[in-house]
Coordinates of C-alpha atoms and ligand atoms in Angstrom, one line a residue:
M1 CA -119.3 -174.8 -209.8
M2 CA -116.6 -176.7 -211.7
D3 CA -117.5 -177.4 -215.3
Q4 CA -118.6 -181.0 -215.9
R5 CA -116.0 -181.6 -218.6
V6 CA -113.2 -180.3 -216.4
T7 CA -114.4 -182.5 -213.5
E8 CA -114.4 -185.5 -215.8
A9 CA -110.9 -184.7 -217.1
F10 CA -109.6 -184.4 -213.5
D11 CA -111.4 -187.7 -212.6
A12 CA -109.7 -189.4 -215.6
L13 CA -106.3 -188.1 -214.5
R14 CA -106.8 -189.4 -211.0
A15 CA -107.9 -192.8 -212.2
H16 CA -104.8 -192.9 -214.5
A17 CA -102.6 -191.8 -211.6
A18 CA -103.4 -194.9 -209.6
G19 CA -101.7 -197.0 -212.3
V20 CA -98.8 -194.7 -212.7
K21 CA -98.1 -194.7 -209.0
K22 CA -97.4 -198.4 -209.2
Q23 CA -94.5 -197.8 -211.7
H24 CA -91.0 -196.7 -210.9
L25 CA -89.3 -194.0 -213.0
R26 CA -86.1 -196.1 -213.1
T27 CA -88.0 -199.0 -214.7
M28 CA -89.8 -196.6 -217.1
F29 CA -86.3 -195.4 -218.3
E30 CA -85.1 -198.9 -218.6
Q31 CA -88.1 -200.0 -220.7
D32 CA -88.3 -197.0 -223.0
H33 CA -85.1 -195.8 -224.6
D34 CA -86.9 -193.0 -226.3
R35 CA -88.1 -191.4 -223.1
F36 CA -85.8 -188.4 -223.3
P37 CA -86.7 -187.4 -226.9
R38 CA -90.3 -188.2 -226.2
F39 CA -90.5 -186.0 -223.1
T40 CA -88.4 -183.0 -224.0
A41 CA -89.4 -179.8 -225.7
E42 CA -87.5 -176.7 -226.7
A43 CA -88.2 -173.0 -227.4
C44 CA -86.4 -169.7 -227.1
G45 CA -83.1 -171.4 -226.5
I46 CA -84.5 -173.3 -223.5
L47 CA -84.6 -177.1 -223.4
M48 CA -87.3 -178.5 -221.1
D49 CA -86.6 -182.1 -220.0
Y50 CA -89.6 -183.5 -218.3
S51 CA -88.7 -187.1 -218.9
K52 CA -88.0 -187.5 -215.1
S53 CA -91.7 -186.7 -214.4
R54 CA -93.9 -189.6 -213.2
I55 CA -95.8 -189.8 -216.5
T56 CA -96.5 -191.9 -219.5
S57 CA -97.6 -190.9 -223.0
D58 CA -101.2 -191.4 -221.8
T59 CA -100.6 -188.9 -219.1
V60 CA -99.8 -186.2 -221.6
K61 CA -102.9 -187.1 -223.7
L62 CA -105.1 -186.8 -220.6
L63 CA -103.5 -183.5 -219.7
E64 CA -104.2 -182.2 -223.2
K65 CA -107.8 -183.2 -222.6
L66 CA -107.8 -181.3 -219.4
A67 CA -106.4 -178.2 -221.2
A68 CA -109.1 -178.4 -223.8
A69 CA -111.9 -178.9 -221.2
A70 CA -110.6 -176.0 -219.1
G71 CA -110.5 -173.8 -222.2
I72 CA -106.9 -172.7 -221.6
E73 CA -106.2 -171.6 -225.2
A74 CA -109.3 -169.4 -225.3
R75 CA -108.5 -167.9 -221.9
R76 CA -104.9 -167.3 -223.0
D77 CA -106.2 -165.5 -226.1
A78 CA -108.6 -163.4 -224.0
M79 CA -105.7 -162.3 -221.8
F80 CA -103.5 -161.3 -224.7
E81 CA -106.4 -159.5 -226.3
G82 CA -107.0 -157.3 -223.3
E83 CA -110.3 -158.8 -222.1
K84 CA -111.0 -158.1 -218.4
I85 CA -110.2 -161.6 -217.2
N86 CA -109.4 -160.2 -213.7
T87 CA -113.1 -160.2 -212.9
T88 CA -112.9 -159.3 -209.2
E89 CA -111.1 -156.1 -209.9
D90 CA -112.7 -155.6 -213.3
R91 CA -109.3 -155.3 -215.0
A92 CA -107.5 -156.5 -218.1
V93 CA -104.3 -158.5 -217.6
L94 CA -101.7 -157.2 -220.0
H95 CA -98.2 -157.5 -218.8
T96 CA -97.6 -159.1 -222.2
A97 CA -98.3 -155.7 -223.8
L98 CA -95.4 -154.2 -221.9
R99 CA -93.0 -156.5 -223.8
N100 CA -94.9 -156.6 -227.0
R101 CA -91.9 -155.9 -229.2
S102 CA -93.8 -156.5 -232.4
N103 CA -95.8 -153.4 -231.4
S104 CA -99.1 -154.8 -232.8
P105 CA -102.1 -153.0 -231.4
V106 CA -103.5 -154.2 -228.1
E107 CA -106.8 -152.7 -227.1
V108 CA -108.4 -152.1 -223.7
D109 CA -111.9 -150.6 -223.8
G110 CA -111.4 -149.9 -227.5
Q111 CA -108.1 -148.0 -226.9
D112 CA -104.7 -149.2 -228.2
V113 CA -102.4 -149.2 -225.2
M114 CA -99.2 -149.5 -227.2
P115 CA -98.6 -145.8 -227.8
D116 CA -98.7 -145.3 -224.0
V117 CA -96.4 -148.3 -223.4
N118 CA -93.9 -147.0 -225.9
G119 CA -94.1 -143.5 -224.5
V120 CA -93.1 -144.7 -221.0
L121 CA -90.3 -146.8 -222.5
A122 CA -89.0 -143.8 -224.3
A123 CA -89.1 -141.7 -221.1
M124 CA -87.3 -144.5 -219.2
E125 CA -84.6 -144.7 -221.9
K126 CA -84.0 -140.9 -221.8
F127 CA -83.8 -140.9 -218.0
T128 CA -81.6 -144.1 -217.8
D129 CA -79.1 -142.7 -220.4
A130 CA -78.9 -139.4 -218.6
V131 CA -78.2 -140.9 -215.2
R132 CA -75.7 -143.4 -216.7
D133 CA -73.8 -140.8 -218.7
G134 CA -73.7 -138.4 -215.8
S135 CA -75.8 -135.6 -217.3
R136 CA -78.6 -136.1 -214.8
T137 CA -76.9 -135.2 -211.6
G138 CA -77.9 -134.7 -208.0
S139 CA -78.6 -131.3 -206.5
T140 CA -74.9 -130.5 -206.0
G141 CA -74.0 -131.3 -209.6
K142 CA -72.2 -134.5 -208.6
R143 CA -72.7 -137.6 -210.7
I144 CA -75.2 -140.2 -209.3
T145 CA -73.3 -143.3 -208.2
D146 CA -76.0 -145.1 -206.2
V147 CA -79.7 -145.7 -206.9
V148 CA -82.0 -147.0 -204.1
N149 CA -85.2 -148.6 -205.2
I150 CA -87.8 -148.3 -202.4
G151 CA -90.8 -150.6 -203.0
I152 CA -92.1 -154.0 -201.8
G153 CA -93.7 -157.1 -203.2
G154 CA -94.0 -156.8 -207.0
S155 CA -92.4 -153.3 -206.8
D156 CA -89.3 -154.9 -205.4
L157 CA -88.9 -158.7 -205.9
G158 CA -88.9 -158.8 -209.7
P159 CA -86.5 -155.9 -210.4
R160 CA -84.3 -157.0 -207.4
M161 CA -84.1 -160.5 -208.9
V162 CA -83.2 -159.4 -212.4
V163 CA -80.6 -156.9 -211.2
R164 CA -78.9 -159.7 -209.3
A165 CA -79.2 -162.2 -212.2
L166 CA -77.8 -159.8 -214.7
S167 CA -75.0 -158.5 -212.5
P168 CA -72.3 -159.2 -215.2
D169 CA -74.1 -156.6 -217.4
A170 CA -74.2 -154.0 -214.6
S171 CA -72.4 -150.7 -214.9
P172 CA -69.6 -150.5 -212.3
E173 CA -70.2 -146.8 -212.0
L174 CA -73.8 -147.1 -210.8
R175 CA -74.7 -149.3 -207.9
V176 CA -78.4 -150.3 -207.5
H177 CA -79.8 -151.1 -204.0
F178 CA -83.2 -152.2 -202.8
V179 CA -85.0 -151.4 -199.6
A180 CA -88.3 -153.1 -199.0
N181 CA -88.9 -153.9 -195.4
V182 CA -90.6 -151.5 -193.0
D183 CA -88.1 -152.7 -190.5
P184 CA -85.8 -149.7 -190.2
A185 CA -82.8 -151.9 -190.2
D186 CA -83.2 -152.3 -193.9
M187 CA -83.1 -148.6 -194.6
H188 CA -80.4 -148.0 -192.0
D189 CA -78.0 -150.6 -193.3
T190 CA -78.5 -149.5 -196.9
L191 CA -77.9 -145.8 -196.3
Q192 CA -74.9 -146.4 -194.1
A193 CA -72.4 -146.5 -197.0
L194 CA -74.1 -143.9 -199.2
D195 CA -73.6 -140.2 -199.8
P196 CA -76.8 -138.2 -200.1
A197 CA -75.2 -136.0 -202.8
T198 CA -74.6 -138.9 -205.1
T199 CA -77.7 -141.0 -204.3
M200 CA -81.0 -141.2 -206.3
F201 CA -84.1 -142.8 -204.9
V202 CA -86.7 -144.5 -207.0
I203 CA -90.0 -144.7 -205.1
A204 CA -91.8 -147.7 -206.7
S205 CA -95.3 -148.2 -205.8
K206 CA -98.3 -148.9 -208.0
T207 CA -100.7 -147.4 -205.4
F208 CA -98.3 -145.0 -203.7
T209 CA -100.1 -145.8 -200.5
T210 CA -98.3 -149.0 -199.3
M211 CA -97.4 -148.5 -195.7
E212 CA -93.9 -150.0 -195.9
T213 CA -92.9 -148.1 -199.1
M214 CA -94.3 -144.7 -197.9
T215 CA -92.6 -145.1 -194.5
N216 CA -89.3 -145.8 -196.1
A217 CA -89.8 -143.1 -198.7
R218 CA -90.4 -140.5 -196.0
A219 CA -87.3 -141.7 -194.2
A220 CA -85.2 -141.3 -197.3
R221 CA -86.6 -137.9 -198.0
A222 CA -85.7 -136.7 -194.5
W223 CA -82.2 -138.2 -195.0
V224 CA -81.7 -136.1 -198.2
A225 CA -83.3 -133.0 -196.8
D226 CA -81.2 -133.1 -193.6
A227 CA -78.0 -133.4 -195.5
L228 CA -78.6 -131.2 -198.6
G229 CA -81.6 -129.0 -197.7
E230 CA -85.3 -129.3 -198.5
A231 CA -84.8 -127.7 -202.0
S232 CA -82.6 -130.6 -203.0
V233 CA -85.2 -133.3 -202.6
G234 CA -86.6 -133.0 -206.2
A235 CA -83.2 -133.8 -207.7
H236 CA -82.8 -137.0 -205.7
F237 CA -86.2 -138.6 -206.1
V238 CA -88.2 -140.1 -209.0
A239 CA -91.4 -142.2 -208.8
V240 CA -92.8 -145.2 -210.5
S241 CA -96.5 -145.3 -209.9
T242 CA -100.1 -145.3 -211.3
N243 CA -101.1 -142.6 -208.7
A244 CA -100.0 -139.2 -210.0
K245 CA -102.0 -137.4 -207.2
E246 CA -100.1 -139.1 -204.4
V247 CA -96.7 -138.7 -206.2
S248 CA -97.2 -134.9 -206.4
A249 CA -98.4 -134.8 -202.8
F250 CA -95.1 -136.5 -201.8
G251 CA -93.2 -133.7 -203.6
I252 CA -92.0 -135.5 -206.7
S253 CA -92.7 -133.7 -210.0
T254 CA -95.0 -135.8 -212.2
D255 CA -92.4 -134.9 -215.0
E256 CA -90.2 -137.5 -213.2
M257 CA -92.9 -140.0 -212.6
F258 CA -92.8 -143.1 -214.8
G259 CA -96.4 -144.4 -215.1
F260 CA -98.0 -147.7 -215.6
W261 CA -101.6 -148.9 -215.6
D262 CA -104.1 -150.8 -213.6
W263 CA -103.9 -153.7 -216.1
V264 CA -100.4 -154.4 -214.8
G265 CA -100.5 -156.6 -211.7
G266 CA -97.8 -155.8 -209.2
R267 CA -96.1 -159.2 -209.4
Y268 CA -96.1 -159.0 -213.2
S269 CA -94.8 -155.5 -213.3
L270 CA -91.0 -155.8 -213.8
W271 CA -91.6 -155.3 -217.5
S272 CA -93.1 -151.9 -216.9
A273 CA -91.5 -148.8 -215.4
I274 CA -91.1 -150.9 -212.2
G275 CA -88.1 -152.2 -214.2
L276 CA -86.4 -148.8 -214.1
P277 CA -83.8 -150.0 -211.6
I278 CA -83.0 -152.8 -214.0
A279 CA -82.5 -150.4 -216.9
L280 CA -80.4 -148.1 -214.7
S281 CA -78.2 -151.1 -213.7
V282 CA -77.7 -152.8 -217.0
G283 CA -78.5 -150.1 -219.5
F284 CA -81.6 -149.6 -221.6
A285 CA -80.4 -151.8 -224.5
T286 CA -80.1 -154.8 -222.2
F287 CA -83.4 -154.0 -220.6
K288 CA -84.9 -154.2 -224.1
E289 CA -83.3 -157.6 -224.6
L290 CA -85.0 -158.8 -221.4
L291 CA -88.3 -157.6 -222.9
D292 CA -87.4 -159.3 -226.3
G293 CA -86.8 -162.6 -224.6
A294 CA -90.1 -162.5 -222.8
H295 CA -91.9 -161.5 -226.0
Q296 CA -90.4 -164.5 -227.8
M297 CA -91.8 -166.7 -225.0
D298 CA -95.2 -165.0 -225.3
R299 CA -95.3 -165.8 -229.0
H300 CA -94.3 -169.4 -228.3
F301 CA -97.1 -169.7 -225.7
Q302 CA -99.6 -168.2 -228.1
T303 CA -98.7 -170.4 -231.1
A304 CA -97.1 -173.7 -230.1
P305 CA -99.3 -176.8 -229.9
I306 CA -99.8 -177.9 -226.2
G307 CA -97.5 -180.9 -226.4
Q308 CA -94.6 -178.7 -227.5
N309 CA -95.5 -175.6 -225.5
L310 CA -93.2 -175.0 -222.6
P311 CA -95.5 -173.0 -220.3
M312 CA -98.5 -175.3 -221.1
L313 CA -96.4 -178.4 -220.3
L314 CA -95.0 -176.9 -217.1
G315 CA -98.4 -175.7 -215.9
L316 CA -100.1 -179.0 -216.8
L317 CA -97.4 -181.2 -215.3
R318 CA -97.6 -179.2 -212.1
V319 CA -101.4 -179.7 -212.0
W320 CA -100.7 -183.5 -212.6
E321 CA -98.3 -183.6 -209.7
I322 CA -100.5 -181.6 -207.3
D323 CA -104.0 -182.9 -208.2
A324 CA -103.4 -186.5 -209.3
M325 CA -100.1 -187.5 -207.6
G326 CA -100.7 -185.7 -204.3
S327 CA -97.8 -183.2 -204.1
S328 CA -98.4 -180.0 -202.2
S329 CA -95.1 -178.2 -202.7
I330 CA -92.6 -177.6 -205.5
A331 CA -88.9 -177.0 -205.0
L332 CA -87.5 -174.5 -207.4
L333 CA -83.8 -175.1 -207.6
P334 CA -81.7 -172.9 -209.9
Y335 CA -78.1 -174.1 -210.2
D336 CA -77.0 -170.6 -210.6
Q337 CA -75.9 -168.3 -207.8
R338 CA -77.1 -165.3 -209.6
L339 CA -80.6 -166.7 -209.6
E340 CA -80.6 -166.7 -205.8
L341 CA -83.6 -164.3 -205.8
F342 CA -85.5 -166.2 -208.5
T343 CA -87.4 -168.4 -206.1
P344 CA -88.4 -165.5 -203.8
H345 CA -89.8 -163.7 -206.8
L346 CA -91.6 -166.8 -208.1
Q347 CA -93.0 -167.3 -204.6
Q348 CA -94.9 -164.1 -205.0
V349 CA -95.9 -164.6 -208.6
D350 CA -97.1 -168.1 -207.9
M351 CA -98.5 -168.0 -204.4
E352 CA -100.2 -164.6 -204.7
S353 CA -101.7 -165.7 -208.0
N354 CA -102.9 -169.2 -207.2
G355 CA -103.1 -169.3 -203.4
K356 CA -106.9 -169.1 -203.6
G357 CA -109.7 -170.9 -201.9
V358 CA -112.5 -170.1 -204.3
M359 CA -113.2 -170.4 -208.0
L360 CA -114.1 -167.6 -210.3
D361 CA -117.8 -167.9 -209.4
G362 CA -117.0 -167.7 -205.7
S363 CA -117.6 -171.3 -204.8
P364 CA -114.9 -173.3 -203.0
V365 CA -112.1 -174.7 -205.1
V366 CA -112.7 -178.3 -206.0
F367 CA -109.2 -179.2 -207.3
G368 CA -105.7 -178.2 -206.4
S369 CA -105.0 -174.5 -206.1
G370 CA -101.5 -173.1 -205.5
P371 CA -98.7 -175.2 -204.2
V372 CA -96.0 -174.0 -201.7
I373 CA -93.1 -172.8 -203.7
W374 CA -89.7 -172.9 -202.0
G375 CA -86.0 -173.6 -202.7
S376 CA -82.7 -172.0 -203.1
P377 CA -79.7 -172.3 -205.5
G378 CA -77.7 -175.4 -205.9
T379 CA -75.2 -176.6 -204.8
N380 CA -75.8 -174.8 -201.5
G381 CA -79.2 -176.5 -201.0
Q382 CA -77.6 -179.9 -201.3
H383 CA -75.9 -179.3 -198.0
A384 CA -79.1 -178.1 -196.4
F385 CA -82.5 -179.4 -197.4
H386 CA -81.8 -181.9 -200.2
Q387 CA -81.7 -184.7 -197.5
L388 CA -85.5 -184.3 -197.2
L389 CA -85.9 -184.3 -201.0
H390 CA -84.1 -187.6 -201.3
Q391 CA -85.2 -189.5 -198.2
G392 CA -88.1 -187.6 -196.6
N393 CA -91.6 -189.2 -196.7
R394 CA -93.1 -186.5 -198.8
I395 CA -92.5 -186.5 -202.6
I396 CA -91.6 -183.0 -203.6
P397 CA -91.3 -182.4 -207.4
C398 CA -88.2 -180.4 -208.2
E399 CA -87.5 -177.9 -211.0
F400 CA -83.9 -177.4 -211.9
L401 CA -82.6 -174.4 -213.9
L402 CA -79.1 -174.7 -215.4
A403 CA -76.9 -172.8 -217.9
K404 CA -74.5 -174.7 -220.1
T405 CA -71.9 -172.0 -219.9
S406 CA -70.9 -169.6 -217.1
R407 CA -70.7 -165.9 -217.6
S408 CA -67.9 -165.8 -215.1
P409 CA -65.9 -168.9 -215.4
I410 CA -63.2 -169.7 -212.8
G411 CA -61.4 -173.0 -213.1
D412 CA -63.7 -176.0 -213.4
G413 CA -66.3 -174.6 -211.0
H414 CA -69.0 -174.5 -213.6
Q415 CA -68.4 -178.1 -214.7
K416 CA -68.8 -179.2 -211.1
L417 CA -72.0 -177.2 -210.9
I418 CA -73.4 -179.0 -213.9
A419 CA -72.3 -182.4 -212.6
N420 CA -74.0 -181.8 -209.3
C421 CA -77.2 -180.6 -210.9
L422 CA -77.5 -183.6 -213.2
A423 CA -76.5 -185.9 -210.4
Q424 CA -79.3 -184.6 -208.2
S425 CA -82.1 -185.3 -210.7
E426 CA -80.6 -188.7 -211.5
A427 CA -80.4 -189.6 -207.8
L428 CA -83.9 -188.4 -207.2
M429 CA -85.2 -190.5 -210.1
R430 CA -83.1 -193.7 -209.7
G431 CA -82.7 -193.9 -205.9
K432 CA -80.6 -196.8 -204.5
T433 CA -82.1 -200.2 -203.9
E434 CA -81.4 -202.5 -200.9
D435 CA -79.3 -204.8 -203.1
E436 CA -77.2 -201.8 -204.2
V437 CA -76.8 -200.6 -200.7
R438 CA -75.7 -204.1 -199.5
A439 CA -73.2 -204.5 -202.3
E440 CA -71.8 -201.1 -201.6
L441 CA -71.4 -201.8 -197.8
T442 CA -69.9 -205.2 -198.6
R443 CA -67.3 -203.5 -200.8
Q444 CA -66.5 -201.2 -197.9
G445 CA -65.8 -204.3 -195.7
M446 CA -69.0 -204.4 -193.7
S447 CA -71.0 -207.6 -193.0
G448 CA -73.5 -209.2 -190.7
E449 CA -75.8 -207.3 -188.3
A450 CA -73.8 -204.1 -188.6
L451 CA -74.4 -204.1 -192.4
E452 CA -78.1 -205.0 -192.1
A453 CA -78.7 -202.2 -189.5
L454 CA -77.3 -199.6 -191.8
V455 CA -79.2 -200.8 -195.0
P456 CA -82.6 -198.9 -194.3
H457 CA -80.7 -195.7 -193.5
K458 CA -78.8 -195.8 -196.8
L459 CA -81.7 -196.7 -198.9
F460 CA -83.0 -194.2 -201.5
T461 CA -86.5 -195.0 -202.7
G462 CA -86.1 -192.8 -205.8
N463 CA -89.0 -192.3 -208.2
R464 CA -88.9 -188.6 -207.2
P465 CA -89.9 -186.4 -210.1
S466 CA -88.1 -183.4 -211.5
I467 CA -88.0 -181.2 -214.6
T468 CA -84.8 -179.6 -215.8
F469 CA -84.5 -176.4 -217.9
L470 CA -81.2 -176.1 -219.7
Y471 CA -80.1 -173.1 -221.7
E472 CA -76.8 -171.7 -223.1
K473 CA -76.1 -168.9 -220.6
L474 CA -78.0 -166.6 -218.3
D475 CA -78.2 -163.5 -220.4
A476 CA -81.0 -160.9 -220.5
R477 CA -82.9 -162.5 -223.4
T478 CA -82.9 -166.0 -221.8
L479 CA -83.8 -164.6 -218.4
G480 CA -86.8 -162.7 -219.9
A481 CA -87.9 -166.0 -221.6
V482 CA -87.6 -168.0 -218.4
I483 CA -89.6 -165.5 -216.3
A484 CA -92.3 -165.3 -218.9
L485 CA -92.4 -169.2 -219.1
Y486 CA -93.1 -169.3 -215.4
E487 CA -95.7 -166.5 -215.5
H488 CA -97.6 -168.4 -218.1
A489 CA -97.3 -171.8 -216.5
I490 CA -98.8 -170.2 -213.3
F491 CA -101.7 -168.9 -215.5
V492 CA -102.2 -172.4 -217.0
Q493 CA -102.5 -173.9 -213.5
G494 CA -104.9 -171.1 -212.3
T495 CA -107.1 -171.8 -215.4
C496 CA -107.3 -175.5 -214.7
W497 CA -108.3 -174.8 -211.1
D498 CA -110.7 -172.0 -212.3
V499 CA -109.3 -169.4 -209.9
N500 CA -108.6 -165.8 -210.5
S501 CA -104.8 -165.7 -210.7
F502 CA -104.7 -161.9 -210.9
D503 CA -106.2 -160.6 -207.7
Q504 CA -104.7 -160.8 -204.2
W505 CA -107.4 -160.1 -201.6
G506 CA -105.7 -162.5 -199.2
V507 CA -103.1 -159.8 -198.3
E508 CA -105.7 -157.3 -197.1
L509 CA -106.9 -158.6 -193.7
G510 CA -103.4 -158.4 -192.1
K511 CA -102.9 -154.9 -193.5
Q512 CA -106.2 -153.8 -192.0
L513 CA -105.6 -155.2 -188.6
A514 CA -102.1 -153.7 -188.4
L515 CA -103.5 -150.2 -188.4
P516 CA -105.4 -150.2 -185.1
I517 CA -102.5 -152.1 -183.5
L518 CA -100.1 -149.4 -184.7
E519 CA -102.4 -146.8 -183.2
E520 CA -102.4 -148.6 -179.9
L521 CA -98.6 -148.8 -179.9
T522 CA -98.3 -145.1 -180.5
G523 CA -100.6 -144.1 -177.6
G524 CA -104.1 -144.5 -179.1
K525 CA -107.0 -146.2 -177.4
S526 CA -106.9 -150.0 -176.8
G527 CA -108.9 -152.1 -179.2
S528 CA -110.5 -155.5 -178.6
H529 CA -108.2 -158.4 -179.4
D530 CA -108.0 -162.1 -178.6
A531 CA -106.0 -162.9 -175.4
S532 CA -102.9 -163.9 -177.3
T533 CA -102.7 -160.6 -179.4
A534 CA -103.6 -158.5 -176.4
G535 CA -101.0 -160.3 -174.2
L536 CA -98.2 -159.8 -176.7
L537 CA -99.2 -156.2 -177.2
A538 CA -99.1 -155.5 -173.5
R539 CA -95.6 -157.1 -173.3
V540 CA -94.4 -154.9 -176.1
K541 CA -95.8 -151.8 -174.5
N542 CA -94.3 -152.6 -171.2
Ligands
LIG1 O1 -98.6 -157.5 -201.0 C1 -99.7 -157.0 -201.8 C2 -99.3 -156.1 -202.9 O2 -100.5 -155.5 -203.3 C3 -98.6 -156.8 -204.0 O3 -99.5 -157.4 -204.9 C4 -97.9 -155.7 -204.6 O4 -96.9 -156.2 -205.5 C5 -97.3 -155.0 -203.4 O5 -98.4 -155.1 -202.4 C6 -96.8 -153.6 -203.5 O6 -97.9 -152.7 -203.9 P1 -97.5 -151.3 -204.4 O7 -96.7 -151.4 -205.7 O8 -98.9 -150.7 -204.7 O9 -96.8 -150.5 -203.4

C-alpha cells in the first residue's frame, strides 16, 4: 500500500501538472528572465541546468513535499549506514563504502567493512602496478600486453564504459578488451588479434556461475592451455568474485582472486574489484581519482538541501516528467564520443533497478516505476533519431552531458560539438511557430498553396523538456561524480515509487527457461513448450 502522504503528494503534483501543461517553455523564458539562475544548481564541478524542464517554482516546492513524504533523506541515510534496505535479498546496499575515501567506519551487522574494502584496494594496486610495470608476466616470462575482461551485465558494462571514457589516460602498452556475449563471435573476434603468451584474462563474476561468463571463461582457458600448456593457465587468469569456492574449482588461485561482498550490487560494482580492468588500463592513481569524484558526489547527496542537491533534483524531475507529465522514456544524450557506452551502462543501472511492478510490500506499483532509458552520443544521434525528439507525437525528456573543453582537441571540432548540443536543447524548447515557418519560406521565395502545404511539415511544436549537465572536461574525477549522480537519482526515483531498486528478480525466468531448451538442443529429451517456441526449436534442430 502506498503511504497516504505520498499519495497526496503525487495527487498534488498531478493537479499542478494540468496547469503547467497549458504553458509553453518559450513563454516561461520570455516572462521570467531569472529562469536560468533560478533553475540551475552546481556541485563537484558539474552545472545542472534544469531551466528547460516544464516546471515552475511551485513544481519544485511540490517535489520537495513529495521527497519529504516519501522519506527520501531517511532512506538515503539508511543506505549509507549499511541498513539492509534491499529487503528481498536481505542485504545492505553499500557501493558508497567502496569509494568512501574519508575512510569513516561503515558497519554491516556491527562489523566495519572499511578494513576489507581497503585491503582489496591495496591488493588491486599491487597487482595493477605489477602488470603495468612488466614484473607480473605471463607463463613464458613475456610482458602482458593485453587484458581481456570476461563478464556480463554489471561485471562488464560499468568497467567497459569507464575504460572507453578515460581512454586518454590509458597506457599505450596495455590494451584492455571486453568479452560479454555468449555468442562465440564475441570471443572469437577478440582473440583473433591476441597472443596467448602476452594475454591476461580477468574473469569477473560476482556469483561465478553466470552461464555466459563461465562459457567464455572455459573457452579462454582452453585457448591458453592449447597454446601454452595446462600448467600455464594460472599465470594468465585472475578472478574478481564473491565466490571463492567456484573460483578455486575453475583453477584460479584464490591468492589472485579479488573479492567483493554481497552488499555490492552487480550494476553498482565498478567501484569494487570489478573495476580492476579500469585500474589496469588507466593506472591505480587515476582509478582512485574516479573513486574520489564519486565520493564527493556522495557527500553532496548526503548533505545538500534538496533544492540544491543534484541527484535529488534529477530524480525528482524525472518522477515529475514520468508521473505528472506522462513521459515513459528518457533520452540520455552525451555530447561526447567517449561516453558512447554511458547510456548502455545507465540502461542497466536504471532499468534493472526500477523496472519493477510491485512496491516494497509486494503490492502492485501505484505510481510510475522505471522509464525506458535510451540514446546515443551527439552529434551522431541528430542524424538518426532526433527527428522523433523534435517532431514526434511523444514528448521525450532529454538529458544532455557536455564538457567545456575537449581532452583531444582537433581544429574547431569541439566548438561545433558544443554549438550543436546547445542548439538541440534550444530547438526542443523553443520550437518554430507557424508564423516563423511562413516567414522563413517567404524569404526563400515560396508563396501560395505550395507554401501552405509545407507549413505543417516544417512546424516545431517545441515545449520539449531537457536537462543539461555541463562540466570542464571528462576526467576521472568528473566521470566518477557523474556516474554517482545518476546512481543516486535512480535511488531517489525508486524511493518515490516505493520499489526495491536493488534486486533484479526479473532476469531470472528467462535464465531458467534457457536451461531445458539448451538440453533439448544438445540431444536431451523434448520439453513442453508453446507452439511458437516448439516450432522455432524444431526449425533450429532441423
Ligand atoms: O543480469 C542479471 C545479473 O545478475 C546482473 O545483475 C549482474 O550484473 C549480471 O547478471 C552478472 O552477474 P555476475 O557478476 O554474477 O556474473
